[in-house]
Short mmCIF file of C-alpha atoms in Angstrom, two decimals:
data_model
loop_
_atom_site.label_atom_id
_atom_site.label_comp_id
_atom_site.label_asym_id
_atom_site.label_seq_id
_atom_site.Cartn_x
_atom_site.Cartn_y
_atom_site.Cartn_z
CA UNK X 172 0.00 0.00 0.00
CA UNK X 173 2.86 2.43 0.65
CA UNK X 174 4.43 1.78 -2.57
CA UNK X 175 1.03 2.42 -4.29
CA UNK X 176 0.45 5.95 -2.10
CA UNK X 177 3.77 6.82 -2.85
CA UNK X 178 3.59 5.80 -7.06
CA UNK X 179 0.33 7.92 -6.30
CA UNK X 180 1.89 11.07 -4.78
CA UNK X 181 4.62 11.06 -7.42
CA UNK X 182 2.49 11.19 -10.34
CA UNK X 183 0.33 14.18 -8.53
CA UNK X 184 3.35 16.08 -8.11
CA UNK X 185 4.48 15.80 -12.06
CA UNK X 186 0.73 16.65 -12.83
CA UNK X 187 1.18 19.71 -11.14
CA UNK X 188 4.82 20.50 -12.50
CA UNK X 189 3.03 20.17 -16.02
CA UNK X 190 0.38 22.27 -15.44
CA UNK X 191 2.64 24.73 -13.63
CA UNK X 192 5.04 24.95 -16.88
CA UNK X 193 2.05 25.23 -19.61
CA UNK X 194 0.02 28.22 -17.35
CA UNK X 195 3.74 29.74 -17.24
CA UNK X 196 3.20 30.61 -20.70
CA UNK X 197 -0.47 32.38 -20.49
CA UNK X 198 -0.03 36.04 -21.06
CA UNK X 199 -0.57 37.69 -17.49
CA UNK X 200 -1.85 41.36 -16.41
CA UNK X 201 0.53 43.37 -14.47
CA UNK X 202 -1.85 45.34 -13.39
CA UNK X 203 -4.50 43.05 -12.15
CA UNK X 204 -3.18 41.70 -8.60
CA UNK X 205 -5.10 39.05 -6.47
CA UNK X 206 -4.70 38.84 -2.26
CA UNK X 207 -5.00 36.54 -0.01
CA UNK X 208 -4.09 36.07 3.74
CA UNK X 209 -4.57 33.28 6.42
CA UNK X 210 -4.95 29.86 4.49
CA UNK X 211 -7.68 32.13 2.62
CA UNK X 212 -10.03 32.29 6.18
CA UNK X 213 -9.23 35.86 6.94
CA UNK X 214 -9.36 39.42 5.95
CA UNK X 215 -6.18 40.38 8.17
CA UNK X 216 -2.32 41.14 8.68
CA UNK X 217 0.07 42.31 5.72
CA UNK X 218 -2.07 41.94 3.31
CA UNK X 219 -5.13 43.39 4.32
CA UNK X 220 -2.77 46.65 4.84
CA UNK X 221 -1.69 47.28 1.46
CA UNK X 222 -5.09 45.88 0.01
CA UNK X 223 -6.51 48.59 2.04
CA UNK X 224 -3.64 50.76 0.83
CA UNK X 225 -4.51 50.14 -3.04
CA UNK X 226 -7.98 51.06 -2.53
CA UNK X 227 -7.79 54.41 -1.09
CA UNK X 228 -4.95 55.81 -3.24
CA UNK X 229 -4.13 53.69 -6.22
CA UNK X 230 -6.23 53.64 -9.50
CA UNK X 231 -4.09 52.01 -11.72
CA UNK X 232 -3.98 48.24 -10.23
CA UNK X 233 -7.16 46.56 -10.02
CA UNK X 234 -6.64 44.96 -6.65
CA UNK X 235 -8.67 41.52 -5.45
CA UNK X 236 -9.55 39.77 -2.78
CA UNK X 237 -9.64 35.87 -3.10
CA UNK X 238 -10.42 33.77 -0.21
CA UNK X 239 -12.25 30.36 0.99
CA UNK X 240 -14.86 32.37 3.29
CA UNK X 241 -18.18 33.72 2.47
CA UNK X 242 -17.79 36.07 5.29
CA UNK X 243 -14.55 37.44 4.22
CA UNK X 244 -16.17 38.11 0.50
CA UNK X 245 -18.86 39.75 2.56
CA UNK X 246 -16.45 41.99 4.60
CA UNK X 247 -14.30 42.95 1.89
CA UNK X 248 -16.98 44.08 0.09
CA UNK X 249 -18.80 46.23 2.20
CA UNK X 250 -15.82 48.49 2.73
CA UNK X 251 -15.66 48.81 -1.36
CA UNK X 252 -13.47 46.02 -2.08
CA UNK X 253 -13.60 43.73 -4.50
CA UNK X 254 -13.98 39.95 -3.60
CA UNK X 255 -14.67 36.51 -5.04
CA UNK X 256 -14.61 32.87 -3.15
CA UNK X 257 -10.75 31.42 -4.34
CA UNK X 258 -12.48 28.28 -6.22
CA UNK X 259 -15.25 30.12 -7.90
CA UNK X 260 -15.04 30.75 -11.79
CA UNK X 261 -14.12 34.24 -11.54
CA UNK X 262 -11.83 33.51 -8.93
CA UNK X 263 -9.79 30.81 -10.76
CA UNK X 264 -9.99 32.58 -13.66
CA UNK X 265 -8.28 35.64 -11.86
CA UNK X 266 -5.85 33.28 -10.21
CA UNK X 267 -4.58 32.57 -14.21
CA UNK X 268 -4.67 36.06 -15.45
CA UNK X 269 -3.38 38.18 -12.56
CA UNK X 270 0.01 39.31 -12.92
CA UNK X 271 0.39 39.92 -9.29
CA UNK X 272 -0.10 37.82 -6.05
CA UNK X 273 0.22 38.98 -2.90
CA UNK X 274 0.02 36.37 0.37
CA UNK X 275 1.29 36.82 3.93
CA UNK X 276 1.86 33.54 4.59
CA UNK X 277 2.14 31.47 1.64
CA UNK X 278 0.24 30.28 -1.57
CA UNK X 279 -2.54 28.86 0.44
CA UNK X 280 -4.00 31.73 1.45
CA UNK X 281 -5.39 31.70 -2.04
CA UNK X 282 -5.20 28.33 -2.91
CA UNK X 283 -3.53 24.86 -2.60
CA UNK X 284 -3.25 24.83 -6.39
CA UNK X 285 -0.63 27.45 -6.49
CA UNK X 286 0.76 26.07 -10.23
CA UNK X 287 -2.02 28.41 -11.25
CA UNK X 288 -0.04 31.50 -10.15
CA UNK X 289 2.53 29.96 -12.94
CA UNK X 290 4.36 33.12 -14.39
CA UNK X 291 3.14 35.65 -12.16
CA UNK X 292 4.62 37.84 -9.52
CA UNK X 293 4.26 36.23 -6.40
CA UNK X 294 4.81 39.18 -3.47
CA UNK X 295 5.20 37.45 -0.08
CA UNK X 296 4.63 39.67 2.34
CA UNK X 297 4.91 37.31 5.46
CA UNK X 298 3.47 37.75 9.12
CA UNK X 299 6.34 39.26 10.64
CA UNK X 300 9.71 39.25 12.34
CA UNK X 301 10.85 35.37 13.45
CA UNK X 302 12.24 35.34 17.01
CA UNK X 303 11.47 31.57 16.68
CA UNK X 304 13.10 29.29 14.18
CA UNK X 305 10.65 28.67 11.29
CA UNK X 306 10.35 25.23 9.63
CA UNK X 307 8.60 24.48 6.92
CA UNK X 308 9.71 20.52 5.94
CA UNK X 309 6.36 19.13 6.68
CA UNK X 310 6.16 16.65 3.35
CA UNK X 311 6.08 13.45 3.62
CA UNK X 312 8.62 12.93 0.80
CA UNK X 313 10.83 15.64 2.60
CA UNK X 314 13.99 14.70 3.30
CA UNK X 315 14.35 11.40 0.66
CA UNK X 316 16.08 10.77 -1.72
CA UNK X 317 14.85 9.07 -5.28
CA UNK X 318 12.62 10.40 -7.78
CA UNK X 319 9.76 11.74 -5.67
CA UNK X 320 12.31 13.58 -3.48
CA UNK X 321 13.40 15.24 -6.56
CA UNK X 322 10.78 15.93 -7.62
CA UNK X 323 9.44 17.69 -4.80
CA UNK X 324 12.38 19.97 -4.55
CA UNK X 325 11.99 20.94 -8.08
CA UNK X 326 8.20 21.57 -7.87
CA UNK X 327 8.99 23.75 -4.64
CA UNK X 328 11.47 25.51 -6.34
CA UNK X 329 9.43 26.78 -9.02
CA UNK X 330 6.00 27.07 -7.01
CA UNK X 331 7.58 29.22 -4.69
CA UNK X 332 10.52 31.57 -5.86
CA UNK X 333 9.42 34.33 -4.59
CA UNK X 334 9.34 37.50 -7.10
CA UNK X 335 9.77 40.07 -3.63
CA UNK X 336 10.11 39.13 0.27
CA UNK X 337 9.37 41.77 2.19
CA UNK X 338 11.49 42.44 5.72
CA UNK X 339 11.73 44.92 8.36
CA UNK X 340 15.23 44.97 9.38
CA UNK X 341 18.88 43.26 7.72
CA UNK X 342 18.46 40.80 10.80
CA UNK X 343 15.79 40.06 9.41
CA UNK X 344 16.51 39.51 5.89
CA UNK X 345 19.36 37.91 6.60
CA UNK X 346 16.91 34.77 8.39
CA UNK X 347 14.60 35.36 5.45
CA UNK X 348 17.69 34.83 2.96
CA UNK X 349 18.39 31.96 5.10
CA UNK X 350 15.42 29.74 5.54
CA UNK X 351 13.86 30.39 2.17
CA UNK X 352 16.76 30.32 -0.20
CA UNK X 353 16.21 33.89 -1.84
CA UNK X 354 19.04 36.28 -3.22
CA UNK X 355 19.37 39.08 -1.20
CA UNK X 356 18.25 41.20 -4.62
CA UNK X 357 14.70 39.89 -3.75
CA UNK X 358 14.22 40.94 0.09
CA UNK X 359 13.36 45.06 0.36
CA UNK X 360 13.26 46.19 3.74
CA UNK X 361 10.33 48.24 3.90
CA UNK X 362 8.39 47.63 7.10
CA UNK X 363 5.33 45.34 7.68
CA UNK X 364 1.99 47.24 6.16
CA UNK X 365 0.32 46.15 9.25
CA UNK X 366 2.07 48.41 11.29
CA UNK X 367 0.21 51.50 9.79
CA UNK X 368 -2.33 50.59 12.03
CA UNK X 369 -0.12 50.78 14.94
CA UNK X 370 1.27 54.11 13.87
CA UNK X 371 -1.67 55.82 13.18
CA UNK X 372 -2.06 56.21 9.60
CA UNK X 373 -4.60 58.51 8.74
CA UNK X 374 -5.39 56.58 5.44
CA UNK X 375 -6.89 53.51 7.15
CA UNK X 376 -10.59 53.33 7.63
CA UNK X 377 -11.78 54.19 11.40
CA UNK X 378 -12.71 50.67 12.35
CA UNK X 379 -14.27 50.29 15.49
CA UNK X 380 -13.48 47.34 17.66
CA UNK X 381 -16.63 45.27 18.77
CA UNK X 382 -14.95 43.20 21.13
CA UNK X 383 -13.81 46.96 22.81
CA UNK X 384 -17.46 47.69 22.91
CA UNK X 385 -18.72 44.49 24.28
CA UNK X 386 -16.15 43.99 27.27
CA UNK X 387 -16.85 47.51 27.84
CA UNK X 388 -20.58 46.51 28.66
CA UNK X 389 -19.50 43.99 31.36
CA UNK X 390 -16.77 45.64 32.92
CA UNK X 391 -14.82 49.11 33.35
CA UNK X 392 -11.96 49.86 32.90
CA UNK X 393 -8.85 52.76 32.08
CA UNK X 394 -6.18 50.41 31.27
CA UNK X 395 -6.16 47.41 28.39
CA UNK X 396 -3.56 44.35 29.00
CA UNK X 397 -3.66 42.19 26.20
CA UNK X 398 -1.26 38.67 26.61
CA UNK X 399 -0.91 37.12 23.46
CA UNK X 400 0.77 33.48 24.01
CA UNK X 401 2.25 31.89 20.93
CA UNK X 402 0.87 28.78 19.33
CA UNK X 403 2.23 25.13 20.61
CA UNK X 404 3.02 22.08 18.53
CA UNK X 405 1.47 18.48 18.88
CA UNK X 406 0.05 17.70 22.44
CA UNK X 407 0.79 21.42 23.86
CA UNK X 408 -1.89 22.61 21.01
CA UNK X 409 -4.35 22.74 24.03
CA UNK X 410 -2.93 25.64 25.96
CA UNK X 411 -5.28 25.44 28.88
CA UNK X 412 -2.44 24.71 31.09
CA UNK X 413 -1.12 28.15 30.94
CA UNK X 414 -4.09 29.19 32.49
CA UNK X 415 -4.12 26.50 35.15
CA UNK X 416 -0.40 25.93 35.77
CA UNK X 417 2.08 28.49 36.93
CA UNK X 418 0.62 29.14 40.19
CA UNK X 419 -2.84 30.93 38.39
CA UNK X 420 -4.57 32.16 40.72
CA UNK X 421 -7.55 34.15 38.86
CA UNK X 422 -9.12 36.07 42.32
CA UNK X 423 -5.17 37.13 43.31
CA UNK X 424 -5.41 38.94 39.68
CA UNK X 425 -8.53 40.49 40.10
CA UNK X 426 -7.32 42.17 42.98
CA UNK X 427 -4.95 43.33 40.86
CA UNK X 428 -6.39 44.72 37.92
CA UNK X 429 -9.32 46.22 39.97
CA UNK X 430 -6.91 47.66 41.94
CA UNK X 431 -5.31 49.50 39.07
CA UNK X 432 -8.45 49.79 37.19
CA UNK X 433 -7.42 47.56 33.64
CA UNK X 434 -8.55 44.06 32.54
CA UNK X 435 -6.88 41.41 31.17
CA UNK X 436 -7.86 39.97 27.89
CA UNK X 437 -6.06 36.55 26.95
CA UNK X 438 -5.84 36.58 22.79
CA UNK X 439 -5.26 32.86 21.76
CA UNK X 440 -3.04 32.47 18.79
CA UNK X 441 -5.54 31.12 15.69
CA UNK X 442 -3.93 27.57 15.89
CA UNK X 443 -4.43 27.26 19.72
CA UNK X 444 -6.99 25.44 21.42
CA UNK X 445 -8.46 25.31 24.85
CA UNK X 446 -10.79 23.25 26.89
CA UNK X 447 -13.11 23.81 29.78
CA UNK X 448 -12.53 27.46 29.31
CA UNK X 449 -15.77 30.17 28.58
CA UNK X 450 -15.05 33.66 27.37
CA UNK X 451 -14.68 34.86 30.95
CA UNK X 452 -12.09 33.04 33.18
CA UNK X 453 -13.07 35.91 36.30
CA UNK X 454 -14.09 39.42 36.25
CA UNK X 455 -11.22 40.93 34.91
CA UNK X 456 -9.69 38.30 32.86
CA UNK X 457 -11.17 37.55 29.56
CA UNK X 458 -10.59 35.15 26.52
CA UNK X 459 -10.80 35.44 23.16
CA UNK X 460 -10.02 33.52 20.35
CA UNK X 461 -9.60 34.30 16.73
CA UNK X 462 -13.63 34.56 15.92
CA UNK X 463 -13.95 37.61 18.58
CA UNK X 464 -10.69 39.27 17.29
CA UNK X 465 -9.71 38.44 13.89
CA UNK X 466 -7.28 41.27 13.47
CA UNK X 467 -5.55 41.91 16.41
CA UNK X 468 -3.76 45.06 15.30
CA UNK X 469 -6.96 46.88 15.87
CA UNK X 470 -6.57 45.74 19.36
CA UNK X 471 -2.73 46.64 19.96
CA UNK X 472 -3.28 50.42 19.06
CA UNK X 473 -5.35 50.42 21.99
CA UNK X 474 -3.34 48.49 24.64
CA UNK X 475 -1.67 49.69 27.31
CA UNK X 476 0.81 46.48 28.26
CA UNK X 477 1.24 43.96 26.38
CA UNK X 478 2.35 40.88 27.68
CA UNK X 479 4.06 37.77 25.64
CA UNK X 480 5.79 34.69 26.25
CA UNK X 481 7.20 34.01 22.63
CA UNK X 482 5.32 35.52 20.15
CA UNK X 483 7.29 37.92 17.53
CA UNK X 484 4.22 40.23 17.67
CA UNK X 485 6.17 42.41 20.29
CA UNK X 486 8.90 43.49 17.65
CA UNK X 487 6.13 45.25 16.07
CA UNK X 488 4.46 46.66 19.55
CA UNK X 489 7.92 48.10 20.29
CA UNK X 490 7.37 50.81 17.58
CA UNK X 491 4.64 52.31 20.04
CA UNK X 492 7.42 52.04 22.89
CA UNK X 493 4.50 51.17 25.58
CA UNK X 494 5.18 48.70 28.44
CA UNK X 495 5.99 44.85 27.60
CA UNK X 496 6.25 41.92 30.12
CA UNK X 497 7.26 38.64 28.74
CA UNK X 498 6.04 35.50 30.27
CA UNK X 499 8.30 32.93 29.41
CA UNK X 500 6.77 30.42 31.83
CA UNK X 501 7.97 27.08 29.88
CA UNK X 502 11.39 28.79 28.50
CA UNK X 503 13.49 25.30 29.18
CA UNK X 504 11.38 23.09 27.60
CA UNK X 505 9.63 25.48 24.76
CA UNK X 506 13.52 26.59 23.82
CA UNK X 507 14.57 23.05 23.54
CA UNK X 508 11.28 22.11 21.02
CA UNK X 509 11.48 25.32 19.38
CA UNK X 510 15.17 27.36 19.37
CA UNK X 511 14.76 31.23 19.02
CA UNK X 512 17.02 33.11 16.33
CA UNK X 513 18.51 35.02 19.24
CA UNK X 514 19.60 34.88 22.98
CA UNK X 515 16.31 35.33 24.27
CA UNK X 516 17.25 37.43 27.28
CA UNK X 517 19.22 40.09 24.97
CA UNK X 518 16.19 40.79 22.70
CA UNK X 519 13.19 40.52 24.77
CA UNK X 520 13.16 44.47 26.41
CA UNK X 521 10.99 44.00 29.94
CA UNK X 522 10.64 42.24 32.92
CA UNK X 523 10.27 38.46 33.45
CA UNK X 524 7.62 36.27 35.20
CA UNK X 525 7.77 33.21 35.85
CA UNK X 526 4.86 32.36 37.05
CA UNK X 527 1.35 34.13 37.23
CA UNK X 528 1.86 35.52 40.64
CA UNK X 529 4.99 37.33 39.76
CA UNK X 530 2.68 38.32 36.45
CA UNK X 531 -0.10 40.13 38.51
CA UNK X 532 2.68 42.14 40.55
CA UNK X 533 4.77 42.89 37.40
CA UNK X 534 1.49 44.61 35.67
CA UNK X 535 0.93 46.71 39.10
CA UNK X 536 5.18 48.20 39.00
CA UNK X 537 4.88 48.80 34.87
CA UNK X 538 1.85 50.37 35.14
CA UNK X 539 2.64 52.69 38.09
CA UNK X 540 6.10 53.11 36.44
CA UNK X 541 7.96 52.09 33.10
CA UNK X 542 11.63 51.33 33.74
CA UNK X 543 12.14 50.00 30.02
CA UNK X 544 11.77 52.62 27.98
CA UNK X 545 15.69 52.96 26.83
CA UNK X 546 15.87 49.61 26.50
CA UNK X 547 12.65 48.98 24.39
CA UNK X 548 13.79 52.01 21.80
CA UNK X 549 16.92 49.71 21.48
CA UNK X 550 15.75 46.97 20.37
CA UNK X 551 13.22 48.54 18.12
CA UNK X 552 15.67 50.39 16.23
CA UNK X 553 17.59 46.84 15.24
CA UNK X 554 14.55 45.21 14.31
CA UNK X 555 12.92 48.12 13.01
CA UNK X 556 14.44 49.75 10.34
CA UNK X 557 11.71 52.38 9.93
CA UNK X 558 8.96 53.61 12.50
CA UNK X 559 6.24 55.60 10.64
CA UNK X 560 3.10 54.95 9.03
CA UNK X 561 4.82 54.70 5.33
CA UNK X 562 5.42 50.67 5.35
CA UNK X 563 2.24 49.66 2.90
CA UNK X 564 3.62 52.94 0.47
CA UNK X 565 7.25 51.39 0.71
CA UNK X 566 5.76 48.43 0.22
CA UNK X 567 3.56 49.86 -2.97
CA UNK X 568 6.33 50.76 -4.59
CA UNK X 569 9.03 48.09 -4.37
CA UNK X 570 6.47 45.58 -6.26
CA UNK X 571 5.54 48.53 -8.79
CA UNK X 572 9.63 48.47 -9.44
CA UNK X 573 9.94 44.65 -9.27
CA UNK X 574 6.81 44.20 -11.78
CA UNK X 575 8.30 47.16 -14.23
CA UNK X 576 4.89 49.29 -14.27
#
């Protein structure tokens, strides 16, 4: 049977590679480009940005929105974008005619069949700055040798050579360089469009934030905290143990935050899970998952402290130089599944907890006084090349230049 799944998977794979070479040779539009973002479930991150960015001051690209969710069409539209489901005929047809594609994470955020794309521009725009190693040899022919192994590395490197990689900092292009094989022609440092939002840009739509609105209704409150844990592999998926473990004590941090009048919301990462766990874990502390806040750069221009254990979103926060405690309850073992790009003490700009109880009292000292400031503006400026609300315009015009319009 493995011999026949494997004769099975090889012939897929040189369907695809033919398909991929013919659609090469259809004539594309340079000025038609096609988006996508999250595995196509989500109108969010990099791409939404310079979508966004398109519509309000460019006329000459027609910019669209593919995706695998009927609420996402709906979304996009009703701002004045346009939209079509990935798979539909417009959509495919689009996918073989655009000269342009623009993802944030890869070619499934418009589709699996990415030897559609053949011959175009693909722009990847990525989710931001790695402090983590990234790892991407998930096929099951990864890592053989023989023909299928072959052929897998050739199909890879022609589905995804990468036209443009954008990057915020030479750190960081030097990882991106790294890990995805690219010349260093093809990474522009231009800043994250996402981080307009952060910075104010007075482009951007004013989008209110429900979830804002609707934990205003149940509690009040002057100061936001927003801890956004990163995503675990395998087992650790389920992350309910962070908020059991560690010595949580949820009425010790209610004194707390009611105390200094703020509220806690817990944002899972869109890959975590948790069980036995409502929306409310006590008065103050809140959860949310990807369905209440689907973009949560909406959220981090309002936050007062964020807190992280490993999650690169904090290279981006530092740009509003606010307070940042890092929770790095499992360092030991995470580290030792997952190895960071850098000595994680030397690039992580705030105090430490270990533990929950050492979490409560650290949000009490940074809120009453910030002792990081220096230190944050540091690390910014080496993993922030730029800090203004130009990064989608940057962006703009490095694939204008790479596409020759």
């Amino acid at each position: 049977m493995a011999l026949v799944e494997r004769i099975i998977l090889v012939m897929n794979l040189f369907m695809r590679l033919m398909l991929y070479l013919l659609l090469s040779f259809i004539p594309r539009d340079k000025r038609l480009w096609i988006f996508g973002s999250w595995r196509g479930q989500k109108f969010a991150d990099n791409s939404k940005y310079l979508f966004l960015y398109i519509l309000k001051h460019v006329r000459c690209v027609r910019a669209i929105w593919l995706t695998h969710s009927r609420s996402v069409v709906k979304e996009v539209r009703q701002i004045g974008g346009e939209a079509y489901l990935s798979h539909s005929l417009r959509g495919m047809i689009f996918m073989v005619r655009a000269g342009c594609v623009v993802t944030c994470t890869g070619p499934r955020d418009i589709t699996q069949h990415h030897y559609l794309f053949a011959g175009a521009k693909h722009i990847q725009l990525w989710h931001g700055s790695p402090l983590k190693n990234l790892d991407f040899d998930s096929s099951p022919l990864a890592g053989r040798k023989g023909l299928g192994g072959r052929m897998l590395f050739l199909f890879r490197r022609t589905a995804k050579r990468f036209a443009l990689f954008i990057s915020a900092a030479p750190e960081i292009s030097r990882i991106f360089r790294q890990v995805f094989s690219l010349r260093a022609s093809r990474i522009v440092i231009t800043g994250y469009p996402r981080n307009d939002v952060l910075m104010g840009a007075r482009w951007l739509p004013n989008e209110g934030i429900r979830y804002l609105d609707s934990i205003s209704k149940k509690v009040s409150f002057k100061h936001l905290i927003v801890f956004l844990p990163t995503r675990r592999e395998g087992k650790r998926r389920d992350v309910s143990f962070l908020l059991s473990d560690y010595e949580f004590d949820a009425a010790y941090l209610d004194k707390v935050l009611e105390r200094n009048n703020a509220v806690l919301v817990v944002k899972l990462h869109a890959s975590s899970r948790v069980k036995y766990l409502s929306g409310r874990i006590s008065h103050r502390v809140l959860l949310a998952t990807d369905a209440d806040i689907p973009d949560v750069y909406l959220l981090l221009r309002h936050t007062d402290v964020l807190i992280t254990d490993y999650s690169s979103v904090y290279f981006d926060y530092l740009m509003l130089n606010r307070p940042i405690i890092f929770a790095p309850f499992d360092l030991k073992e995470y580290s030792s599944i997952r190895p960071f790009y850098w000595d994680y003490e030397s690039v992580t700009p705030g105090p430490k907890a270990r533990n929950w109880r050492e979490l409560a009292d650290l949000i009490e000292k940074v809120l009453s006084q910030d002792r990081w400031r220096n230190e944050r503006d540091k690390v910014r400026a080496r993993f922030n090349t730029f800090c203004d609300a130009e990064n989608s315009r940057r962006v703009f015009d490095a694939i204008v230049n790479t596409l020759g319009l």
